[in-house]
mmCIF file of N, CA and C in Angstrom:
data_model
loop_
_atom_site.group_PDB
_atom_site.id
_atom_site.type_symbol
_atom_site.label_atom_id
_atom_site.label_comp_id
_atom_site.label_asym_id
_atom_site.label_seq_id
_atom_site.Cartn_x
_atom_site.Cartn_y
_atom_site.Cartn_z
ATOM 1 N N UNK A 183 117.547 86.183 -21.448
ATOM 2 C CA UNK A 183 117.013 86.866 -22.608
ATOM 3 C C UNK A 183 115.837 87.743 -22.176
ATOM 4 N N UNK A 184 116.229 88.966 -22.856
ATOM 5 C CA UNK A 184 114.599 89.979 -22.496
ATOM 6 C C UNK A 184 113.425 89.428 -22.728
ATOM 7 N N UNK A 185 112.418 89.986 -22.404
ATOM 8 C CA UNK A 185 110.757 89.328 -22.790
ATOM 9 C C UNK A 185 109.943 90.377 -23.956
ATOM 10 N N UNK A 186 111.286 91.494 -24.190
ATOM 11 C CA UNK A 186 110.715 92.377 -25.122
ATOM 12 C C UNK A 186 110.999 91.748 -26.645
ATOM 13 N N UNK A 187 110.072 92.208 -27.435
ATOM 14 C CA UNK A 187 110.945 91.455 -28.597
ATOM 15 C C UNK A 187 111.334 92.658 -29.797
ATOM 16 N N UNK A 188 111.486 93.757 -28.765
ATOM 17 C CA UNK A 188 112.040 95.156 -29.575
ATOM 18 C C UNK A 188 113.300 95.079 -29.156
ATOM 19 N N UNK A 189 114.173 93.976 -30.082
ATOM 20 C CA UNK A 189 115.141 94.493 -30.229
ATOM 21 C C UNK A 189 116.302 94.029 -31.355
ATOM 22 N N UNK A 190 117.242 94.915 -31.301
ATOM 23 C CA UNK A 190 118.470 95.586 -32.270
ATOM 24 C C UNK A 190 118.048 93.821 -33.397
ATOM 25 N N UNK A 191 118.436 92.736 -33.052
ATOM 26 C CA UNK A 191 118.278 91.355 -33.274
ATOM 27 C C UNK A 191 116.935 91.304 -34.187
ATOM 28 N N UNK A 192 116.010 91.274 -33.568
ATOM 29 C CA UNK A 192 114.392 91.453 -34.560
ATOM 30 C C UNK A 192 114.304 92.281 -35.310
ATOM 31 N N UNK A 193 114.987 93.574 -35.278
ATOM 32 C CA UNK A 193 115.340 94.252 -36.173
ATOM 33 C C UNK A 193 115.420 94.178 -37.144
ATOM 34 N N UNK A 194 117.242 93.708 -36.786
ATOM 35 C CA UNK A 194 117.834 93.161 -38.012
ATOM 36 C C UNK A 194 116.906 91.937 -38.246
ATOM 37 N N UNK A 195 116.422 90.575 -38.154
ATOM 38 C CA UNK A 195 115.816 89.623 -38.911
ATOM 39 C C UNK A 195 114.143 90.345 -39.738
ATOM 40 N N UNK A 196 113.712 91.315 -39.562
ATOM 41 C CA UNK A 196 112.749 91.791 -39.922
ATOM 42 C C UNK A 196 113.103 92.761 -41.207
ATOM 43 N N UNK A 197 114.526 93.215 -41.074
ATOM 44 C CA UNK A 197 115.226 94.204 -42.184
ATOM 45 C C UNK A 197 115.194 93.112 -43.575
ATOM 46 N N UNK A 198 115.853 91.752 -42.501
ATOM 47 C CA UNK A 198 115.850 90.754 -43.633
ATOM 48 C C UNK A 198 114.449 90.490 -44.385
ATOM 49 N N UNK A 199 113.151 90.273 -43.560
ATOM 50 C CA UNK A 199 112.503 89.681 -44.277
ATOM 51 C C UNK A 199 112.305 90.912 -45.280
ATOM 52 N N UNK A 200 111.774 92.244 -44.663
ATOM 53 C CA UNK A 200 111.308 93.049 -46.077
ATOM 54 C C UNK A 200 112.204 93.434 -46.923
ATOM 55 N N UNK A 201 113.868 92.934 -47.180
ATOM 56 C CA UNK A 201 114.375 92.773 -48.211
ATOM 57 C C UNK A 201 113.749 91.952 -49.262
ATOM 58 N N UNK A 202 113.240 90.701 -48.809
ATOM 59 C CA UNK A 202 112.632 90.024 -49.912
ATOM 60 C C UNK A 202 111.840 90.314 -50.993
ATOM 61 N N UNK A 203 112.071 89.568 -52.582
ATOM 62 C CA UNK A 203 111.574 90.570 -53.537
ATOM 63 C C UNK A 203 110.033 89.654 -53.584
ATOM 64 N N UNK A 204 110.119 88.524 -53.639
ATOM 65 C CA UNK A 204 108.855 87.556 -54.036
ATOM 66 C C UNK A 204 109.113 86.326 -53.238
ATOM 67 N N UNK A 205 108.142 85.954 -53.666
ATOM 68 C CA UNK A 205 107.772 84.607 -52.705
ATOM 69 C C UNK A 205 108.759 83.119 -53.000
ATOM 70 N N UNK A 206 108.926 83.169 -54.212
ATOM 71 C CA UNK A 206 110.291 81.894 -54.162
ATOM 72 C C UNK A 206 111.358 82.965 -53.379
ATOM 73 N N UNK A 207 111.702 84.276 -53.182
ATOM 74 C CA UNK A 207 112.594 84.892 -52.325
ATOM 75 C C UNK A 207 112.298 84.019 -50.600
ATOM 76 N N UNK A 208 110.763 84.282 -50.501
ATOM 77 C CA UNK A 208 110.752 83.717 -49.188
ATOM 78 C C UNK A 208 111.113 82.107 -48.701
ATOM 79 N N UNK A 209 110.395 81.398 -49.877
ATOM 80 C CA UNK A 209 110.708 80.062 -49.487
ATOM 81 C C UNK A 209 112.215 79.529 -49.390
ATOM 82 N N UNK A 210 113.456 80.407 -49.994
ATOM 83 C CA UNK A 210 114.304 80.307 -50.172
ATOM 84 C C UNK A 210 114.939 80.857 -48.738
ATOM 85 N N UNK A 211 114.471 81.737 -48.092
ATOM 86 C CA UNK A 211 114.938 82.174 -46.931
ATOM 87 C C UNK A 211 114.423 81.442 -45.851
ATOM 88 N N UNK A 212 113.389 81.171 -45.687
ATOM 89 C CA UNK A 212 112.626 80.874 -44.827
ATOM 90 C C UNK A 212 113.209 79.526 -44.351
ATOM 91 N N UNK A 213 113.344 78.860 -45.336
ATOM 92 C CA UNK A 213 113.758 77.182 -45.472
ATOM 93 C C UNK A 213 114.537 77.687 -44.751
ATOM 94 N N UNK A 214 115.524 77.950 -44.794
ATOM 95 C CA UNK A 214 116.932 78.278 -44.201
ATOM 96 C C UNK A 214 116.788 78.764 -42.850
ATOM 97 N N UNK A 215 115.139 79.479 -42.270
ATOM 98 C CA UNK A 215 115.402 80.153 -40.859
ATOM 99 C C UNK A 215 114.800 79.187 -40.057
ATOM 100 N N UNK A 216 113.710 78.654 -40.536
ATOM 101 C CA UNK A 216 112.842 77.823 -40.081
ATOM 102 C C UNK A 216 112.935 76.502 -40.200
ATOM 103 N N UNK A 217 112.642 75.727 -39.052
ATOM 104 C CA UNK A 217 112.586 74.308 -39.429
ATOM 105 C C UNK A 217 110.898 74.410 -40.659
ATOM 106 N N UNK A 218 110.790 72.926 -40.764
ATOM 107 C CA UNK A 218 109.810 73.047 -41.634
ATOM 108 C C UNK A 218 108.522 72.878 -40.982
ATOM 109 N N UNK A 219 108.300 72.539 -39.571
ATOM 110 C CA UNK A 219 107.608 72.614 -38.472
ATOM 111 C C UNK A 219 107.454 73.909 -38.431
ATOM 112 N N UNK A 220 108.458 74.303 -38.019
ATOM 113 C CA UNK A 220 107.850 75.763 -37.612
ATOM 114 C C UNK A 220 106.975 76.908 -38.271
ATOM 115 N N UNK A 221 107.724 76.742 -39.667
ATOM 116 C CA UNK A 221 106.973 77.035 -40.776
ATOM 117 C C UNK A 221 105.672 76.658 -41.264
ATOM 118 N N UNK A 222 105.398 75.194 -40.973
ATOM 119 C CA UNK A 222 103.845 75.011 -41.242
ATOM 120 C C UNK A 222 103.009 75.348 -40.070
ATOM 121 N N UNK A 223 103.516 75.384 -38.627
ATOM 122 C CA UNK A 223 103.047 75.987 -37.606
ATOM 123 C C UNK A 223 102.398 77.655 -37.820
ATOM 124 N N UNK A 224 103.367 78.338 -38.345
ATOM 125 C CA UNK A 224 103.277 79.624 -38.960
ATOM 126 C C UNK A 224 101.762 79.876 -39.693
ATOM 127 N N UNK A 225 102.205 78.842 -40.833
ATOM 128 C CA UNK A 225 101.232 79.150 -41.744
ATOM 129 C C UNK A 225 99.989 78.544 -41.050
ATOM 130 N N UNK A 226 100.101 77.548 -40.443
ATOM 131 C CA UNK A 226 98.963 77.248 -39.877
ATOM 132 C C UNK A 226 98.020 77.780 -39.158
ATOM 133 N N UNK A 227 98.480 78.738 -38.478
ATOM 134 C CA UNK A 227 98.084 80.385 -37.552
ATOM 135 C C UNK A 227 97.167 80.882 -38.516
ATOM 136 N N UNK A 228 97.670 80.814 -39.009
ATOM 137 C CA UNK A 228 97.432 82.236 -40.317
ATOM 138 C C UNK A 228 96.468 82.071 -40.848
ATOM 139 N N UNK A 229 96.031 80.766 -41.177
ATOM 140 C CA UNK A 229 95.442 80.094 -41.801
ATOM 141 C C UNK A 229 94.152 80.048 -40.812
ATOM 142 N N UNK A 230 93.844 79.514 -39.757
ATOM 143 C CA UNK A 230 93.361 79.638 -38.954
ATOM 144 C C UNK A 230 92.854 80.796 -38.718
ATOM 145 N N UNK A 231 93.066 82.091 -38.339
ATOM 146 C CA UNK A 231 93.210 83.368 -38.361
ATOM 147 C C UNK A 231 92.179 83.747 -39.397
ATOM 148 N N UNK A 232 92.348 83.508 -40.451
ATOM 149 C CA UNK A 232 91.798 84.117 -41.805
ATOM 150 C C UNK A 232 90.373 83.417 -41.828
ATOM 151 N N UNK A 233 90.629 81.756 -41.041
ATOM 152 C CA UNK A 233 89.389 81.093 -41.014
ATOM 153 C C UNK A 233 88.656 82.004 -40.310
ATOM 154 N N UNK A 234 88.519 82.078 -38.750
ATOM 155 C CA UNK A 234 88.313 82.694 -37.704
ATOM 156 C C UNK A 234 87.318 84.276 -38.241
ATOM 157 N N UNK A 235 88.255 84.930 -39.480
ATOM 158 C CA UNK A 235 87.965 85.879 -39.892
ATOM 159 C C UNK A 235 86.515 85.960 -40.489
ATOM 160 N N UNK A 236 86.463 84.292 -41.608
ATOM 161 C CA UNK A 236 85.830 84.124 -42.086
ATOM 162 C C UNK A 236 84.242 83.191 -41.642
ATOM 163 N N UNK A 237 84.183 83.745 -39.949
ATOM 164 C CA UNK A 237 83.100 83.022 -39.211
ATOM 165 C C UNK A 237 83.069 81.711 -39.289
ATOM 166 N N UNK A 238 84.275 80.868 -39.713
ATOM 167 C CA UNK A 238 84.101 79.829 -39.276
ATOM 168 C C UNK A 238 83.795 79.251 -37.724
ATOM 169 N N UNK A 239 83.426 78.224 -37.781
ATOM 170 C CA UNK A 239 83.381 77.587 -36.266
ATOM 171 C C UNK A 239 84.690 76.785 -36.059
ATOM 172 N N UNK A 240 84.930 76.690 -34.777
ATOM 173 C CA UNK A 240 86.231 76.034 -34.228
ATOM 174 C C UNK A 240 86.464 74.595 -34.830
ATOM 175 N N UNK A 241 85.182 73.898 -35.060
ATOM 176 C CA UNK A 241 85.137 72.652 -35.216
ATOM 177 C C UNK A 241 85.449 72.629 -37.102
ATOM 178 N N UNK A 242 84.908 73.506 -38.090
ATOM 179 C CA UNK A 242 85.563 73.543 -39.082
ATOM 180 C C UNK A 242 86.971 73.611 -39.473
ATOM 181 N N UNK A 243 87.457 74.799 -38.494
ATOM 182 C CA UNK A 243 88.720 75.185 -38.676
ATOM 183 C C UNK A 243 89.439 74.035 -38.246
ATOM 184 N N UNK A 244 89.356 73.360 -37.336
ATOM 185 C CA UNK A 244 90.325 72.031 -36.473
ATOM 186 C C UNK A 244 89.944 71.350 -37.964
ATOM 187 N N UNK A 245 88.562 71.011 -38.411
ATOM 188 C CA UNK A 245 88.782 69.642 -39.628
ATOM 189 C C UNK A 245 89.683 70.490 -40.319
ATOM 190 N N UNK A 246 89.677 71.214 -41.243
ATOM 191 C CA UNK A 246 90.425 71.702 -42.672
ATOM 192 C C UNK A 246 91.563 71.867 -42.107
ATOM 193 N N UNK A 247 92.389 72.605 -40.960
ATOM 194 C CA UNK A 247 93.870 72.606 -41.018
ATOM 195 C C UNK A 247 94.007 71.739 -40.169
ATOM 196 N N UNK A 248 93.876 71.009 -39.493
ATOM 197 C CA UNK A 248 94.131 69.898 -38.425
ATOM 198 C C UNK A 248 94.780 70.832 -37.011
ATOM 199 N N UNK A 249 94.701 72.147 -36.777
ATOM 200 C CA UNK A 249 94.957 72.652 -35.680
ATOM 201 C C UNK A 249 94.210 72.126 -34.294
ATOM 202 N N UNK A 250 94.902 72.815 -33.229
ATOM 203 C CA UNK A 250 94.073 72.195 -32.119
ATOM 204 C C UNK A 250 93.333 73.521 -31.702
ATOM 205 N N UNK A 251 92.233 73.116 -30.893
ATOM 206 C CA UNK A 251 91.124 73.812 -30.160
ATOM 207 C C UNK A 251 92.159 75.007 -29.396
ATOM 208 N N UNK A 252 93.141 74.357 -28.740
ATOM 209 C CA UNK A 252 94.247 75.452 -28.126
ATOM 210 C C UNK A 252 94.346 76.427 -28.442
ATOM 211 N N UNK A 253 95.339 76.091 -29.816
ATOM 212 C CA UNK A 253 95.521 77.151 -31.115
ATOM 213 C C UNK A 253 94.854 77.665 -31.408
ATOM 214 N N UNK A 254 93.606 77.464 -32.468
ATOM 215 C CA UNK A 254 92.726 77.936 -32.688
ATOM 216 C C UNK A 254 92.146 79.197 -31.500
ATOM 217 N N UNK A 255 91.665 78.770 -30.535
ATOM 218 C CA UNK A 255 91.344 79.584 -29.370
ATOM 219 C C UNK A 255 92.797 80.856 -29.064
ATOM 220 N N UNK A 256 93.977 80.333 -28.935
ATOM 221 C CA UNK A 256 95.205 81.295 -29.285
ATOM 222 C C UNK A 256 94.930 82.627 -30.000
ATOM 223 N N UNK A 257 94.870 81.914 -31.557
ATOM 224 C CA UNK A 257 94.673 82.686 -32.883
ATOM 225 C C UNK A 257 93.720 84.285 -32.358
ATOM 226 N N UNK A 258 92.497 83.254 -31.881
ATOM 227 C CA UNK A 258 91.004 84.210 -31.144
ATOM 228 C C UNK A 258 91.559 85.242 -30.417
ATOM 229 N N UNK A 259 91.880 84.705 -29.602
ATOM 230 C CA UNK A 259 92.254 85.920 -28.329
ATOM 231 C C UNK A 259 93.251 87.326 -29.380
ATOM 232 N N UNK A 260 94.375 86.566 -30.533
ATOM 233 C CA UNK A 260 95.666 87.388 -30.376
ATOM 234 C C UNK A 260 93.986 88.174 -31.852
ATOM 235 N N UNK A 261 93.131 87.766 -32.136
ATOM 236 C CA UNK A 261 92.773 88.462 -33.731
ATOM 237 C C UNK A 261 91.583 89.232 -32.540
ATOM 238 N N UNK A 262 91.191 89.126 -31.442
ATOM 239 C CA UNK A 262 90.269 90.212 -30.318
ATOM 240 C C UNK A 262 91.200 91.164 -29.400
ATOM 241 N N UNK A 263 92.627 90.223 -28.983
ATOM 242 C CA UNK A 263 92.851 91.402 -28.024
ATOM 243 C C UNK A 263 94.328 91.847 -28.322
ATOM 244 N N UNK A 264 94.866 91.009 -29.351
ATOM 245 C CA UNK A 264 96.519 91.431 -29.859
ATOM 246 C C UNK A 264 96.486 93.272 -30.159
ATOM 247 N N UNK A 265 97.394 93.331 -31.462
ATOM 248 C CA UNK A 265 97.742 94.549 -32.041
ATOM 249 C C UNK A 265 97.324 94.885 -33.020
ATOM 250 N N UNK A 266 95.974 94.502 -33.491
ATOM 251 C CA UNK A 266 95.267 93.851 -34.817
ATOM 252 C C UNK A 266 96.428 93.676 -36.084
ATOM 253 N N UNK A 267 97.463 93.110 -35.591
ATOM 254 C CA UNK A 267 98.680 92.740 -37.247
ATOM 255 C C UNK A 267 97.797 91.402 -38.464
ATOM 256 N N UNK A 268 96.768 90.690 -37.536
ATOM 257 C CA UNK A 268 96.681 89.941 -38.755
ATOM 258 C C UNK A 268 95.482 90.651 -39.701
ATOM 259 N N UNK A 269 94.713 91.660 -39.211
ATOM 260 C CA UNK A 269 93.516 92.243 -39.843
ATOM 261 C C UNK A 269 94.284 93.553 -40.400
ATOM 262 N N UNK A 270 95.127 93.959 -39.990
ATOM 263 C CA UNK A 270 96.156 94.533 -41.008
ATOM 264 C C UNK A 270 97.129 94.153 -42.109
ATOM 265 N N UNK A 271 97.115 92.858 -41.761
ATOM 266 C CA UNK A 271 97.613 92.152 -42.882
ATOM 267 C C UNK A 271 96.365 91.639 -44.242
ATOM 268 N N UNK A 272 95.146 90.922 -43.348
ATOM 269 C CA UNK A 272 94.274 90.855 -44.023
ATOM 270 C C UNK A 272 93.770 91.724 -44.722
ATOM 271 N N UNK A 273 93.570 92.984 -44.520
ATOM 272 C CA UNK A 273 93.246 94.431 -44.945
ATOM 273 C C UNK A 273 94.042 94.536 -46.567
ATOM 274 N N UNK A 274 94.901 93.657 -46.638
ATOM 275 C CA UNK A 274 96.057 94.085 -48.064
ATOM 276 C C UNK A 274 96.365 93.016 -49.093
ATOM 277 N N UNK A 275 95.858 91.853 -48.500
ATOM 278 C CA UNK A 275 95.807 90.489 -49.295
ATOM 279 C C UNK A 275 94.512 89.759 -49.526
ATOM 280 N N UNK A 276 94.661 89.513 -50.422
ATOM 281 C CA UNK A 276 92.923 88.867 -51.407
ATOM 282 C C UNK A 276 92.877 87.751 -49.844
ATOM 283 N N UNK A 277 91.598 87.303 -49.832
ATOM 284 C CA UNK A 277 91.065 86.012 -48.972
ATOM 285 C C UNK A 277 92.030 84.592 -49.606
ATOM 286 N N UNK A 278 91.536 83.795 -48.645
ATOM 287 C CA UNK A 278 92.477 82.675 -48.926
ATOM 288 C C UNK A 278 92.105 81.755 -50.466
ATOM 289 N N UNK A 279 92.906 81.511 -51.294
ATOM 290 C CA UNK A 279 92.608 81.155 -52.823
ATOM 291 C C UNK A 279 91.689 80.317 -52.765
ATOM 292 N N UNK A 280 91.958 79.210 -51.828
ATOM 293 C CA UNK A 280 91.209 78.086 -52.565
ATOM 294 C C UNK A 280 90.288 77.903 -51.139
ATOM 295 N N UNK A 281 89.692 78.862 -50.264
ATOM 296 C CA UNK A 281 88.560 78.932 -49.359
ATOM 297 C C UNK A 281 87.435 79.809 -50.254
ATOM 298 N N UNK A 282 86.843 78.430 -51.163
ATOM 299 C CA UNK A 282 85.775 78.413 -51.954
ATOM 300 C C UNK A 282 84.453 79.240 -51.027
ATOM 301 N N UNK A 283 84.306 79.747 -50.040
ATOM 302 C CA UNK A 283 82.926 79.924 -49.363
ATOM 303 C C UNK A 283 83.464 81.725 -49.406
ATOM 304 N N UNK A 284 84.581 81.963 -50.018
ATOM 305 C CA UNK A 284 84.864 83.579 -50.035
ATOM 306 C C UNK A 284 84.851 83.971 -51.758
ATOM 307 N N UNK A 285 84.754 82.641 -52.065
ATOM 308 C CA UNK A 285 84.658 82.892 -54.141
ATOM 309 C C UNK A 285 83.424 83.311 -54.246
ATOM 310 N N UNK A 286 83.156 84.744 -55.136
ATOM 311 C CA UNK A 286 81.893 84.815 -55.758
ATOM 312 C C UNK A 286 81.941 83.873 -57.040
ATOM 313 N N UNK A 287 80.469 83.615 -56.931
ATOM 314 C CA UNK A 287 80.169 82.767 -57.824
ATOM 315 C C UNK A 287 79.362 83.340 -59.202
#
């Protein structure tokens, strides 16, 4: 298997996801692509990520999602030296709902 992940294959599974209309669309697909590991792995990134965003410290982020120092440190590197996709993503979606320290009060 190539090491690129541009291709015809990601494509097509990426055509799929932005077919989706809403979010029971996703959980309905997703279930189906993903184990349910993988999926909370996913979100767990993300989650992490958004922490990261939000100056948390490593040691917060590990209590609230139970990630590891690894990960977490992962997340770091891909949100300093990736393709900035998650601060482009962040850029378009409200902060995380119930990360009370981003609620005005």
């Amino acid at each position: 298997m190539s090491k690129t992940i541009r291709t015809p294959a990601v494509d097509y599974l990426f055509d799929a996801i932005l077919s989706l209309k809403d979010r029971e669309e996703c959980y309905t697909f997703f279930e189906d692509v993903c184990t349910i590991n993988e999926l909370l792995s996913l979100s767990q990134r993300f989650e992490v990520a958004a922490m990261l965003r939000s100056h948390k410290t490593y040691l917060e982020i590990a209590e609230k999602t139970g990630a590891s120092t690894a990960t977490i440190s992962r997340v770091n590197r891909s949100l300093n030296y990736g393709n900035d996709g998650y601060d482009m993503v962040f850029e378009r979606i409200p902060a995380i709902p119930y990360d009370t320290s981003s609620e005005e009060k």
